[in-house]
C-alpha positions as semicolon CSV with decimal commas, in nm:
position;residue;x (nm);y (nm);z (nm)
1;X;1,841;10,417;-2,037
2;X;2,175;10,335;-1,862
3;X;2,198;10,044;-1,601
4;X;2,382;10,269;-1,364
5;X;2,408;10,645;-1,273
6;X;2,730;10,796;-1,176
7;X;2,765;11,159;-1,065
8;X;2,911;11,403;-0,837
9;X;2,662;11,565;-0,575
10;X;2,794;11,829;-0,331
11;X;3,082;11,660;-0,143
12;X;2,979;11,308;-0,225
13;X;3,042;11,085;-0,543
14;X;2,715;10,885;-0,614
15;X;2,662;10,554;-0,750
16;X;2,321;10,433;-0,826
17;X;2,227;10,082;-0,938
18;X;1,948;10,127;-1,205
19;X;1,813;9,806;-1,329
20;X;1,514;9,793;-1,084
21;X;1,322;9,554;-1,343
22;X;1,625;9,327;-1,289
23;X;1,661;9,353;-0,926
24;X;1,942;9,555;-0,993
25;X;2,160;9,262;-1,105
26;X;2,519;9,346;-1,167
27;X;2,629;9,323;-1,521
28;X;3,004;9,325;-1,644
29;X;2,988;9,686;-1,764
30;X;2,849;9,808;-1,420
31;X;3,144;9,660;-1,241
32;X;3,385;9,831;-1,471
33;X;3,186;10,155;-1,452
34;X;3,198;10,160;-1,060
35;X;3,567;10,061;-1,057
36;X;3,639;10,348;-1,280
37;X;3,440;10,599;-1,066
38;X;3,611;10,496;-0,760
39;X;3,972;10,531;-0,920
40;X;3,870;10,865;-1,037
41;X;3,743;10,999;-0,688
42;X;4,040;10,846;-0,486
43;X;4,248;11,186;-0,590
44;X;3,928;11,410;-0,648
45;X;3,780;11,656;-0,416
46;X;3,521;11,405;-0,301
47;X;3,459;11,339;0,073
48;X;3,273;11,012;0,062
49;X;3,104;10,781;-0,181
50;X;2,724;10,684;-0,172
51;X;2,618;10,362;-0,324
52;X;2,255;10,307;-0,355
53;X;2,004;10,154;-0,579
54;X;1,664;10,217;-0,757
55;X;1,345;10,045;-0,673
56;X;1,224;9,902;-0,322
57;X;1,268;9,532;-0,403
58;X;1,650;9,466;-0,428
59;X;1,985;9,701;-0,379
60;X;2,127;9,414;-0,584
61;X;2,002;9,039;-0,606
62;X;2,350;8,936;-0,753
63;X;2,542;8,911;-1,061
64;X;2,386;8,900;-1,411
65;X;2,525;8,574;-1,528
66;X;2,316;8,491;-1,844
67;X;2,614;8,554;-2,070
68;X;2,829;8,359;-1,844
69;X;2,609;8,101;-1,851
70;X;2,575;8,109;-2,241
71;X;2,937;8,110;-2,297
72;X;3,017;7,856;-2,058
73;X;2,761;7,637;-2,214
74;X;2,971;7,669;-2,540
75;X;3,304;7,560;-2,359
76;X;3,417;7,902;-2,356
77;X;3,519;7,991;-1,993
78;X;3,740;8,316;-2,072
79;X;3,442;8,526;-2,022
80;X;3,322;8,416;-1,689
81;X;3,680;8,420;-1,546
82;X;3,738;8,771;-1,651
83;X;3,419;8,883;-1,508
84;X;3,502;8,731;-1,179
85;X;3,876;8,854;-1,200
86;X;3,744;9,215;-1,259
87;X;3,462;9,186;-1,014
88;X;3,682;9,085;-0,731
89;X;3,932;9,365;-0,797
90;X;3,634;9,610;-0,747
91;X;3,533;9,420;-0,423
92;X;3,898;9,465;-0,288
93;X;3,903;9,851;-0,404
94;X;3,592;9,898;-0,205
95;X;3,709;9,721;0,087
96;X;4,055;9,919;0,108
97;X;3,899;10,262;-0,036
98;X;4,051;10,532;0,167
99;X;3,737;10,749;0,191
100;X;3,417;10,651;0,359
101;X;3,163;10,429;0,132
102;X;2,816;10,467;0,246
103;X;2,567;10,190;0,096
104;X;2,185;10,172;0,150
105;X;2,084;9,803;0,145
106;X;1,716;9,773;0,093
107;X;1,515;9,452;-0,021
108;X;1,753;9,171;-0,161
109;X;2,121;9,216;-0,140
110;X;2,282;8,905;-0,239
111;X;2,590;8,748;-0,432
112;X;2,747;9,032;-0,632
113;X;2,542;9,274;-0,442
114;X;2,713;9,182;-0,123
115;X;3,039;9,234;-0,299
116;X;2,931;9,616;-0,393
117;X;2,722;9,694;-0,080
118;X;2,876;9,515;0,211
119;X;3,253;9,612;0,200
120;X;3,227;9,968;0,261
121;X;3,261;10,159;0,576
122;X;2,907;10,242;0,662
123;X;2,659;9,993;0,540
124;X;2,305;10,077;0,627
125;X;2,010;9,840;0,630
126;X;1,624;9,921;0,670
127;X;1,296;9,733;0,745
128;X;1,313;9,551;0,403
129;X;1,673;9,414;0,401
130;X;1,733;9,070;0,309
131;X;2,106;8,978;0,290
132;X;2,226;8,641;0,191
133;X;2,519;8,442;0,021
134;X;2,321;8,147;-0,162
135;X;2,596;8,062;-0,401
136;X;2,608;7,695;-0,310
137;X;2,272;7,665;-0,446
138;X;2,383;7,737;-0,803
139;X;2,741;7,542;-0,770
140;X;2,951;7,823;-0,646
141;X;3,093;7,903;-0,341
142;X;3,030;8,244;-0,128
143;X;3,240;8,488;-0,329
144;X;3,294;8,841;-0,390
145;X;3,491;8,875;-0,052
146;X;3,165;8,723;0,121
147;X;3,392;8,430;0,260
148;X;3,582;8,671;0,461
149;X;3,254;8,802;0,592
150;X;3,141;8,465;0,692
151;X;3,453;8,370;0,833
152;X;3,434;8,650;1,084
153;X;3,087;8,594;1,180
154;X;3,043;8,504;1,553
155;X;3,132;8,162;1,635
156;X;3,054;7,918;1,334
157;X;2,747;8,127;1,216
158;X;2,944;8,178;0,887
159;X;2,934;7,815;0,813
160;X;2,579;7,788;0,874
161;X;2,500;8,101;0,646
162;X;2,727;7,983;0,378
163;X;2,588;7,597;0,363
164;X;2,227;7,706;0,391
165;X;2,204;8,050;0,225
166;X;1,972;8,174;0,513
167;X;1,833;8,512;0,441
168;X;1,930;8,768;0,697
169;X;1,714;9,054;0,793
170;X;1,827;9,378;0,934
171;X;1,891;9,257;1,286
172;X;2,088;8,929;1,172
173;X;2,277;9,139;0,935
174;X;2,394;9,354;1,218
175;X;2,478;9,083;1,417
176;X;2,655;8,863;1,154
177;X;2,885;9,160;1,067
178;X;2,712;9,222;0,707
179;X;2,595;9,562;0,827
180;X;2,680;9,854;1,061
181;X;2,383;10,055;1,112
182;X;1,996;10,023;1,105
183;X;1,812;10,348;0,985
184;X;1,433;10,344;0,904
185;X;1,387;10,362;0,530
186;X;1,165;10,683;0,551
187;X;1,473;10,854;0,681
188;X;1,701;10,740;0,394
189;X;1,648;11,041;0,163
190;X;1,713;11,312;0,426
191;X;2,030;11,106;0,545
192;X;2,144;11,103;0,187
193;X;2,084;11,477;0,174
194;X;2,301;11,542;0,466
195;X;2,572;11,297;0,345
196;X;2,605;11,507;0,032
197;X;2,669;11,796;0,260
198;X;2,941;11,585;0,409
199;X;2,778;11,521;0,721
200;X;2,890;11,154;0,799
201;X;2,837;11,176;1,159
202;X;2,452;11,175;1,112
203;X;2,479;10,808;1,024
204;X;2,522;10,695;1,375
205;X;2,292;10,974;1,511
206;X;2,029;10,835;1,294
207;X;2,061;10,481;1,352
208;X;1,795;10,304;1,550
209;X;1,856;9,997;1,774
210;X;1,662;9,687;1,660
211;X;1,516;9,402;1,880
212;X;1,723;9,059;1,864
213;X;1,723;8,884;1,556
214;X;1,671;8,509;1,459
215;X;2,064;8,415;1,438
216;X;2,137;8,488;1,808
217;X;1,863;8,259;1,915
218;X;1,982;7,961;1,690
219;X;2,358;7,988;1,836
220;X;2,311;7,679;2,037
221;X;2,200;7,478;1,759
222;X;2,443;7,630;1,498
223;X;2,738;7,558;1,718
224;X;2,638;7,217;1,806
225;X;2,593;7,118;1,414
226;X;2,820;7,350;1,259
227;X;3,150;7,301;1,460
228;X;3,183;6,955;1,331
229;X;3,494;6,923;1,113
230;X;3,348;6,818;0,783
231;X;3,059;6,858;0,569
232;X;2,949;6,502;0,621
233;X;3,012;6,528;1,002
234;X;2,779;6,835;0,998
235;X;2,508;6,651;0,792
236;X;2,543;6,322;1,026
237;X;2,494;6,534;1,322
238;X;2,197;6,714;1,180
239;X;2,023;6,371;1,077
240;X;2,072;6,254;1,437
241;X;1,878;6,550;1,586
242;X;1,528;6,549;1,555
243;X;1,461;6,923;1,601
244;X;1,287;7,155;1,365
245;X;1,608;7,327;1,332
246;X;1,794;7,013;1,232
247;X;1,499;6,914;0,984
248;X;1,496;7,266;0,820
249;X;1,862;7,290;0,783
250;X;1,920;6,972;0,646
251;X;1,632;7,070;0,363
252;X;1,813;7,374;0,284
253;X;2,140;7,195;0,237
254;X;1,985;6,933;0,034
255;X;1,920;7,183;-0,245
256;X;2,290;7,287;-0,271
257;X;2,574;7,135;-0,452
258;X;2,782;6,900;-0,220
259;X;3,123;7,004;-0,374
260;X;3,041;7,387;-0,330
261;X;2,937;7,323;0,025
262;X;3,252;7,134;0,098
263;X;3,464;7,378;-0,057
264;X;3,301;7,647;0,124
265;X;3,386;7,497;0,461
266;X;3,722;7,454;0,356
267;X;3,777;7,822;0,242
268;X;3,615;7,941;0,563
269;X;3,862;7,715;0,794
270;X;4,164;7,865;0,582
271;X;4,040;8,209;0,644
272;X;4,025;8,182;1,035
273;X;4,153;8,491;1,192
274;X;4,196;8,666;0,867
275;X;4,117;9,026;0,848
276;X;4,201;9,130;0,498
277;X;4,009;9,060;0,170
278;X;4,278;8,977;-0,085
279;X;4,344;8,633;0,063
280;X;3,970;8,563;0,056
281;X;3,932;8,673;-0,306
282;X;4,241;8,454;-0,409
283;X;4,072;8,140;-0,248
284;X;3,733;8,238;-0,400
285;X;3,905;8,263;-0,751
286;X;4,048;7,929;-0,730
287;X;3,718;7,771;-0,710
288;X;3,521;8,009;-0,953
289;X;3,787;7,980;-1,224
290;X;3,738;7,605;-1,229
291;X;3,358;7,604;-1,156
292;X;3,250;7,585;-1,534
293;X;3,504;7,331;-1,633
294;X;3,517;7,116;-1,322
295;X;3,231;7,224;-1,103
296;X;2,855;7,217;-1,106
297;X;2,820;7,622;-1,198
298;X;2,666;7,539;-1,550
299;X;2,396;7,275;-1,411
300;X;2,323;7,509;-1,109
301;X;2,249;7,795;-1,328
302;X;2,056;7,572;-1,566
303;X;1,808;7,446;-1,288
304;X;1,793;7,773;-1,098
305;X;1,763;8,025;-1,381
306;X;1,742;7,884;-1,718
307;X;1,503;7,596;-1,683
308;X;1,381;7,683;-1,331
309;X;1,294;7,319;-1,258
310;X;1,489;7,353;-0,954
311;X;1,601;6,979;-0,985
312;X;1,996;7,011;-1,033
313;X;2,180;6,697;-1,120
314;X;2,501;6,758;-0,903
315;X;2,812;6,565;-0,972
316;X;2,815;6,423;-0,615
317;X;2,460;6,319;-0,479
318;X;2,567;6,393;-0,131
319;X;2,818;6,479;0,134
320;X;2,950;6,123;0,146
321;X;3,058;6,130;-0,225
322;X;3,289;6,457;-0,189
323;X;3,655;6,354;-0,131
324;X;3,935;6,529;-0,002
325;X;4,118;6,502;-0,307
326;X;3,832;6,648;-0,503
327;X;3,835;6,967;-0,257
328;X;4,208;6,994;-0,308
329;X;4,170;6,991;-0,686
330;X;3,924;7,286;-0,688
331;X;4,103;7,489;-0,445
332;X;4,462;7,441;-0,562
333;X;4,666;7,732;-0,647
334;X;4,611;7,878;-0,986
335;X;4,992;7,962;-1,082
336;X;5,016;8,229;-1,352
337;X;4,623;8,239;-1,372
338;X;4,570;8,361;-1,010
339;X;4,444;8,682;-0,913
340;X;4,724;8,958;-0,999
341;X;4,707;9,252;-0,757
342;X;5,005;9,462;-0,933
343;X;4,759;9,714;-1,075
344;X;4,599;9,788;-0,748
345;X;4,677;10,117;-0,549
């Protein structure tokens, strides 16, 4: 059985992720198939694109990184770098696509799932939606264009989301800019049927308002601590605060790679005011290109996915050990190895 279903129905191009048993984790072949379909439909008689997924647990819980880990463990970094290079090109194509792209984001939407599902024009969440960028927990920075979304979130909410991996329900995803509409999941099939006929206006007509989520109520805490200029200053600020928020936030950050968190902050600061995705992907690729050879990615995957001991041995034991020179080394321009946009439309 194929991992993905790509077809045309009525006026819609349809892409359905079909690995529900693996939480629809994105494989390299799936990345290439989605890109090929979008390229084909660009000039075809297709009015819009629908991206959805099978199962009720996840739209897409991330990238399938088993092969990336195995090759990186052997000292072969080429596969991972090519995966990221091609995946980021797909993320840019979705963000810049000239036709409406409607995504249905049930359950977990994380990492690579954000890159496929959260850059389109109409991003729909429902009751089960849980959206997050937890990459710092495996020694990466929020990528697949997610850094741009974090940078554009209200105030310094993006820094909080990136450094903690906080899971956003539907209301929080709308507030942070990761989604556009809440539609009850019981109505999704009828909405898709209308979209196949080309009725895009029904998305907004079926959208339902939601009560306030968690993030809005945390803004005073988030602003107080995450407005600080460095990872160490944020950690110090939280440590001096005896609130439940500070305690829980420090606990979440303590699980993550200090280098990844410091680089995440640097990327978000660089992207302040940015509206286009390519500069974000360029910065992300500087980190991911080096993540296996110079960063904590291999150890992060070992602890989280392979051995599952949840006890990573990060290169730096805490924020105080991350130097400015180390951050600059991880985010330095890649020269001839940088992302190449010449084949983009």
